[in-house]
GROMACS .gro file of C-alpha atoms in nm:
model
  247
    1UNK     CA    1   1.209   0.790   1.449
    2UNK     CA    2   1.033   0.885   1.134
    3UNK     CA    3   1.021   0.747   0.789
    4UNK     CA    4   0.822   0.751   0.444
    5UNK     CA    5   0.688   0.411   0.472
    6UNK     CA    6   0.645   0.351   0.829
    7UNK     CA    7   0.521   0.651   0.999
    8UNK     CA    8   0.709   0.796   1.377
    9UNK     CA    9   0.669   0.451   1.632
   10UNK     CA   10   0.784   0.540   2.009
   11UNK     CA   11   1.039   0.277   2.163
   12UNK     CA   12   0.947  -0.104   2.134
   13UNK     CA   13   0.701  -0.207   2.358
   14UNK     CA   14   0.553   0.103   2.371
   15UNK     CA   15   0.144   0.168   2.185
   16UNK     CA   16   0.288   0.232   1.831
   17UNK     CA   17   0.175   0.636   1.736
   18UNK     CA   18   0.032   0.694   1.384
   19UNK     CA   19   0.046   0.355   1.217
   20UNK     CA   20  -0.080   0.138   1.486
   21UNK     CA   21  -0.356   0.024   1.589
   22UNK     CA   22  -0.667   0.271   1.467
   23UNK     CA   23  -0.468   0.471   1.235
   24UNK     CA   24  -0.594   0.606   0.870
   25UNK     CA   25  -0.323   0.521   0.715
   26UNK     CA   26  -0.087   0.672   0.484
   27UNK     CA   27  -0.126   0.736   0.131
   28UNK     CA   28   0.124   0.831  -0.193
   29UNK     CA   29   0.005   1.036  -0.538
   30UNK     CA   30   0.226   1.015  -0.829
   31UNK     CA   31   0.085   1.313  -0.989
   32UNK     CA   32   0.216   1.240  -1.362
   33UNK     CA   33   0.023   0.937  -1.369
   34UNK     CA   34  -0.244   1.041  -1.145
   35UNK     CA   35  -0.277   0.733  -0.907
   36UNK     CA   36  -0.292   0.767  -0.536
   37UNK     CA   37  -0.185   0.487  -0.348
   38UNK     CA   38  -0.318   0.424   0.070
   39UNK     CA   39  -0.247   0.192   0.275
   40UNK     CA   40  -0.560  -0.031   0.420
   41UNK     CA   41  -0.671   0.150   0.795
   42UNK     CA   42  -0.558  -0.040   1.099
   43UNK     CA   43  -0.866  -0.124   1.314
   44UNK     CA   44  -0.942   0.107   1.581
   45UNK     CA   45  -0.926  -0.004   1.967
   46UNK     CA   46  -1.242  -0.157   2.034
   47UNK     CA   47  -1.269  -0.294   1.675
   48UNK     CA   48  -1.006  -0.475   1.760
   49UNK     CA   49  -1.092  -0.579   2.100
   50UNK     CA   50  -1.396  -0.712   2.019
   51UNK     CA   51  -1.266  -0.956   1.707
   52UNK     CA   52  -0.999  -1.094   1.864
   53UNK     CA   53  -1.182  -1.202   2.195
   54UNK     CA   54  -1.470  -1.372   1.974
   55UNK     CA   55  -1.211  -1.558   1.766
   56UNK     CA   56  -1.200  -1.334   1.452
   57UNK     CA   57  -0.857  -1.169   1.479
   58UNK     CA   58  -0.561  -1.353   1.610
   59UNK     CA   59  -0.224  -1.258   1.753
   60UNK     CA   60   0.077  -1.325   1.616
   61UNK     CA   61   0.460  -1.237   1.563
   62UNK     CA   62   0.504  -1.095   1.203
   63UNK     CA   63   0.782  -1.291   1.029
   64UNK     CA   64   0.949  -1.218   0.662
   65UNK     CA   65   1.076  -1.449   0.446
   66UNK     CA   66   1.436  -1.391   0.366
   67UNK     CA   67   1.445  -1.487   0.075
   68UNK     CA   68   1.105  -1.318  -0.066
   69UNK     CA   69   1.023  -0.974   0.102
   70UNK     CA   70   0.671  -1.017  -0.009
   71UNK     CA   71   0.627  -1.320   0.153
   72UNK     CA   72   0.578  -1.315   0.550
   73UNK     CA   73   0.395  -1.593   0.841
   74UNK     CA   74   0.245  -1.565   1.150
   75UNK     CA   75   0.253  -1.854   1.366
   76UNK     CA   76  -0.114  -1.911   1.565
   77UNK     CA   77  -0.075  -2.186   1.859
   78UNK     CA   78  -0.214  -2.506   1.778
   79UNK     CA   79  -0.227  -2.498   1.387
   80UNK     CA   80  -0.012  -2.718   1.159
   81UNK     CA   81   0.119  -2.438   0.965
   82UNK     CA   82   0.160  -2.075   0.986
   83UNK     CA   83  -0.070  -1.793   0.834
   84UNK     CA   84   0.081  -1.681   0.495
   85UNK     CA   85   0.061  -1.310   0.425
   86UNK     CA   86   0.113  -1.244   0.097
   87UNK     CA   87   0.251  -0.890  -0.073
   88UNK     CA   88   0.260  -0.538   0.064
   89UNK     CA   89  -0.107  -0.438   0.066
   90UNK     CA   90  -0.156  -0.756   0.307
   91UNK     CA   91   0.131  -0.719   0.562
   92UNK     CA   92   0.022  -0.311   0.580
   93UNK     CA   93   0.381  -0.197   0.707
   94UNK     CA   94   0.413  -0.462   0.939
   95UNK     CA   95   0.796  -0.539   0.986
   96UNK     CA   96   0.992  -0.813   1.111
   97UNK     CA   97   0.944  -0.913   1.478
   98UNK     CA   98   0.609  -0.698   1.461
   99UNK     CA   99   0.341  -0.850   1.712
  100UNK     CA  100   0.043  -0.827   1.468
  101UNK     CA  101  -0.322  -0.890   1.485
  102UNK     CA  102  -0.403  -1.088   1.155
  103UNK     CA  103  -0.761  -1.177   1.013
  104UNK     CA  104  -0.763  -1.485   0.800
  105UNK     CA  105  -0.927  -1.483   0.511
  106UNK     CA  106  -1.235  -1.708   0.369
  107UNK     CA  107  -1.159  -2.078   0.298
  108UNK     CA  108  -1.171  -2.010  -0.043
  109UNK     CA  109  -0.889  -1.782  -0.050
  110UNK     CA  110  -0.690  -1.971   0.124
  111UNK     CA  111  -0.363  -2.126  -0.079
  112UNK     CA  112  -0.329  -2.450  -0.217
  113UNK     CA  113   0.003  -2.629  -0.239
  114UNK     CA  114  -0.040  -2.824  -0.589
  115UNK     CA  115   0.227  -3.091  -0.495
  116UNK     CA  116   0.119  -3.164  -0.161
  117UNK     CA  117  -0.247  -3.168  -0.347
  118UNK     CA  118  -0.148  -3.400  -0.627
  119UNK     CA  119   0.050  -3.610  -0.382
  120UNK     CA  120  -0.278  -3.679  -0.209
  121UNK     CA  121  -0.473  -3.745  -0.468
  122UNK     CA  122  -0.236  -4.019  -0.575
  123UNK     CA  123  -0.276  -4.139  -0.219
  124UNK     CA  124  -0.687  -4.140  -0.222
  125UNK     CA  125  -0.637  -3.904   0.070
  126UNK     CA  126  -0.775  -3.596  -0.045
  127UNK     CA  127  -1.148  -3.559   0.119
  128UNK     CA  128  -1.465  -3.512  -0.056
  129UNK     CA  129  -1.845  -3.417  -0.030
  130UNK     CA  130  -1.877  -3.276   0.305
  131UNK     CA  131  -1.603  -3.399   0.463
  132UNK     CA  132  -1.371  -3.118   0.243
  133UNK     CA  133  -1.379  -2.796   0.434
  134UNK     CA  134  -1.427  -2.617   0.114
  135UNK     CA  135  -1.656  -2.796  -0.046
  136UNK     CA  136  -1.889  -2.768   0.266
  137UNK     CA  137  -1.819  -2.410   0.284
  138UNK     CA  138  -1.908  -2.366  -0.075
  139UNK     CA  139  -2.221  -2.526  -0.007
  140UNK     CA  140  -2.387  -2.390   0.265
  141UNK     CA  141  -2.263  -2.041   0.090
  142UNK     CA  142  -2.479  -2.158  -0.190
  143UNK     CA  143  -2.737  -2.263   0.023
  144UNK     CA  144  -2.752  -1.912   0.227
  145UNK     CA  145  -2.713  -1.730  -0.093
  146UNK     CA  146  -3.039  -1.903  -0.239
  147UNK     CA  147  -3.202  -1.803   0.091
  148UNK     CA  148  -3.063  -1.446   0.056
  149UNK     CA  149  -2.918  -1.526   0.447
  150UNK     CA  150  -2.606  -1.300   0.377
  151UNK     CA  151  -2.494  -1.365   0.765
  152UNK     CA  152  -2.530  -1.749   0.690
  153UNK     CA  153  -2.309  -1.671   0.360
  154UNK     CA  154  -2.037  -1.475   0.588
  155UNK     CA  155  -2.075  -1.757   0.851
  156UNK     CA  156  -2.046  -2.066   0.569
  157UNK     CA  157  -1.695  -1.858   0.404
  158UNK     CA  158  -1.514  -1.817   0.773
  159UNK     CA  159  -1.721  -2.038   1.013
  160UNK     CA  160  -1.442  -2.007   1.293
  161UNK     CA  161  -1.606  -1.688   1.321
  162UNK     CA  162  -1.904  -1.829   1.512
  163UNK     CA  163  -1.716  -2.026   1.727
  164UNK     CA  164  -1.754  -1.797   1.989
  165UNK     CA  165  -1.405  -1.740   2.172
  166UNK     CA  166  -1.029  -1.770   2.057
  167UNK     CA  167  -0.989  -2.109   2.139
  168UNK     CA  168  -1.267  -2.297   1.971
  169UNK     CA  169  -1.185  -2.058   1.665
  170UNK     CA  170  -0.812  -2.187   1.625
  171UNK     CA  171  -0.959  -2.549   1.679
  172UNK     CA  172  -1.248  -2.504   1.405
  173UNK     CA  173  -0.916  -2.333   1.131
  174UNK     CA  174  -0.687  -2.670   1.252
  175UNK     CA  175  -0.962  -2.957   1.193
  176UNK     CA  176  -0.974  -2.740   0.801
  177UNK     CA  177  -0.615  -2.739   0.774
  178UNK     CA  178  -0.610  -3.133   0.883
  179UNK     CA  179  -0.866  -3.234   0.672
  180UNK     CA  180  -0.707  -3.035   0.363
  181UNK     CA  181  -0.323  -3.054   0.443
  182UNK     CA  182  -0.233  -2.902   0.111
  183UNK     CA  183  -0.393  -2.558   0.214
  184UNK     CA  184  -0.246  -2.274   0.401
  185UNK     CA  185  -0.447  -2.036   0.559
  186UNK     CA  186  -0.372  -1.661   0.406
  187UNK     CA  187  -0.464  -1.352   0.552
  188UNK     CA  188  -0.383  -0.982   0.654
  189UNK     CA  189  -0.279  -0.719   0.932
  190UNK     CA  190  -0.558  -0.546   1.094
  191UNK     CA  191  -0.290  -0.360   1.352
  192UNK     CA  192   0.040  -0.386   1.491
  193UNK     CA  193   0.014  -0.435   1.845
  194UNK     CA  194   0.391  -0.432   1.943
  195UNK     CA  195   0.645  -0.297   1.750
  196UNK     CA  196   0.977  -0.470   1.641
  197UNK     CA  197   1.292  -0.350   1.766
  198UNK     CA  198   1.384  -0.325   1.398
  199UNK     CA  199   1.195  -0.057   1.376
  200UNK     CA  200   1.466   0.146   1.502
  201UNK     CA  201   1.704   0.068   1.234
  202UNK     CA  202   1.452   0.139   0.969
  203UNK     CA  203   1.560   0.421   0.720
  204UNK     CA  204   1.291   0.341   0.436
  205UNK     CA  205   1.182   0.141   0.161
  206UNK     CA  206   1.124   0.221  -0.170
  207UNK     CA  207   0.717   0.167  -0.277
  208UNK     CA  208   0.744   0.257  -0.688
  209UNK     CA  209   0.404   0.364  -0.840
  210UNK     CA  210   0.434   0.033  -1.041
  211UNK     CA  211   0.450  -0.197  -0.717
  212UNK     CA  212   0.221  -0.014  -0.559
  213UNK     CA  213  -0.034  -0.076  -0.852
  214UNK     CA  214   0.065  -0.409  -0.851
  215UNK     CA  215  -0.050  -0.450  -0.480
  216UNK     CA  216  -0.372  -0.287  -0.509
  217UNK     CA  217  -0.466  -0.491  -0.828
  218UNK     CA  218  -0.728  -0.754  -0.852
  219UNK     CA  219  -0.732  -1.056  -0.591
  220UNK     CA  220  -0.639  -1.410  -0.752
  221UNK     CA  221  -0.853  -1.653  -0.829
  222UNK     CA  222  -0.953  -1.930  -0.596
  223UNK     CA  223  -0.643  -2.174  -0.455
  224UNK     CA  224  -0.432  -1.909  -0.417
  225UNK     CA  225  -0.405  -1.623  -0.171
  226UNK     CA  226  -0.583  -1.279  -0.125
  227UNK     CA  227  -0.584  -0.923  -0.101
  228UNK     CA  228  -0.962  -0.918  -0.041
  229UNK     CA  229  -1.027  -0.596   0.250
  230UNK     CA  230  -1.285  -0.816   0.429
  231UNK     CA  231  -1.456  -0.663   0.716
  232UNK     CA  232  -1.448  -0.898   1.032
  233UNK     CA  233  -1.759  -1.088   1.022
  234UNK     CA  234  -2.028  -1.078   1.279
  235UNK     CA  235  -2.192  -1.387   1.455
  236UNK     CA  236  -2.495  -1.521   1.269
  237UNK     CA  237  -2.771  -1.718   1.388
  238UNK     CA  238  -2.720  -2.004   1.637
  239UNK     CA  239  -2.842  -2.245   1.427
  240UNK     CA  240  -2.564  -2.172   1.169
  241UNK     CA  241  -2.320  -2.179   1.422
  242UNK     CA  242  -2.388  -2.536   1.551
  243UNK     CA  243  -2.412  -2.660   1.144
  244UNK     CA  244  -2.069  -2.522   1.086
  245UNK     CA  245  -1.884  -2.563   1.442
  246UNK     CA  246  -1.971  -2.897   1.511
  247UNK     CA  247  -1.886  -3.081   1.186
   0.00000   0.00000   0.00000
């Protein structure tokens, strides 16, 4: 099957051809008003291989919201709430029932529910100084960027990513999300591992030059989610690890 938006995938199950994992990705030009839309590059193979065994990329089934296309979730075992992906540039022609690999992104973009926020701060339950993920995060960022230690800032944004292995990663994003339950972690697709049986039945969707602008415009400011094309992070020292890990 072939379409404009989603490239030719064989039958489910199958390694998806073109838009899977390690492909370019495709890219639209409305030449009146001169703006060429792409989609973000699936990682390649060992890319891939090599962030999700250290923790950096996790695996997940792709899931829309029915009631707001450009809202989907992933569900990772063992965390409180599901990964939000957020608009088109983000889920990167991931479909319904997709088996994705998703990178979160930084604490800082990660989104803030303002009611379940306020609601805590009524209750005195909302943490502070360095027992607030964020804060903490923001600090040793500062800290590293005084230093100019940009591994230490990388490290002090995501520090699941020097956890070491899948596991301890997914333990290091729930003790965040438990110690700031009014955040939701946000984040992207890096590849589509498995494709949906949907796929199938897809004929198209429409992408206007105006939505596609919209999707490629500016990230939003802090509390809310991302667009931000992070590159997976590499480990950094040890001796940032065990300061962010073991909090």
């Amino acid at each position: 099957m072939h379409n404009r938006r989603y490239g030719k995938w064989p039958a489910a199950g199958a390694a998806p051809a073109g838009n899977g994992v390690g492909s370019t990705g495709n890219s639209r030009q409305n030449s009146s008003k001169g703006f060429t839309f792409s989609w973000p590059a699936y990682m390649d193979r060992e890319q891939l291989s090599h962030a999700m065994k250290r923790g950096h990329v996790f695996r997940g089934k792709f899931r829309v919201n029915a009631a707001n296309r450009g809202q989907a979730f992933c569900t990772l075992e063992g965390l409180p709430n599901d990964v939000t992906i957020r608009g088109d540039v983000n889920q990167n022609r991931a479909v319904e029932g997709d088996e994705v690999a998703v990178l979160p992104f930084k604490l800082r973009d990660w989104f803030v529910v303002y009611k379940e926020r306020e609601k805590l701060a009524e209750q005195g339950l909302l943490p502070d100084g360095k027992a607030d993920p964020l804060a903490l995060a923001e600090e040793l960022a500062a800290m590293a960027i005084a230093a100019n230690d940009d591994v230490g800032v990388a490290a002090a944004q995501a520090p699941w990513t020097v956890a070491g292995s899948v596991e301890a990663a997914l333990k290091v994003i729930e003790d965040a999300l438990r110690a700031r339950p009014d955040m939701r972690v946000t984040g992207k697709v890096v590849a589509v591992l498995e494709p949906s049986p949907r796929r199938e039945a897809i004929v198209g969707v429409l992408l206007t030059p105006a939505a596609a602008m919209a999707a490629t415009a500016a990230p939003p400011p802090v509390g809310s989610s991302s667009s931000s094309n992070a590159a997976v992070l590499t480990p950094p020292a040890a001796a940032a690890a065990a300061a962010l890990v073991s909090r």
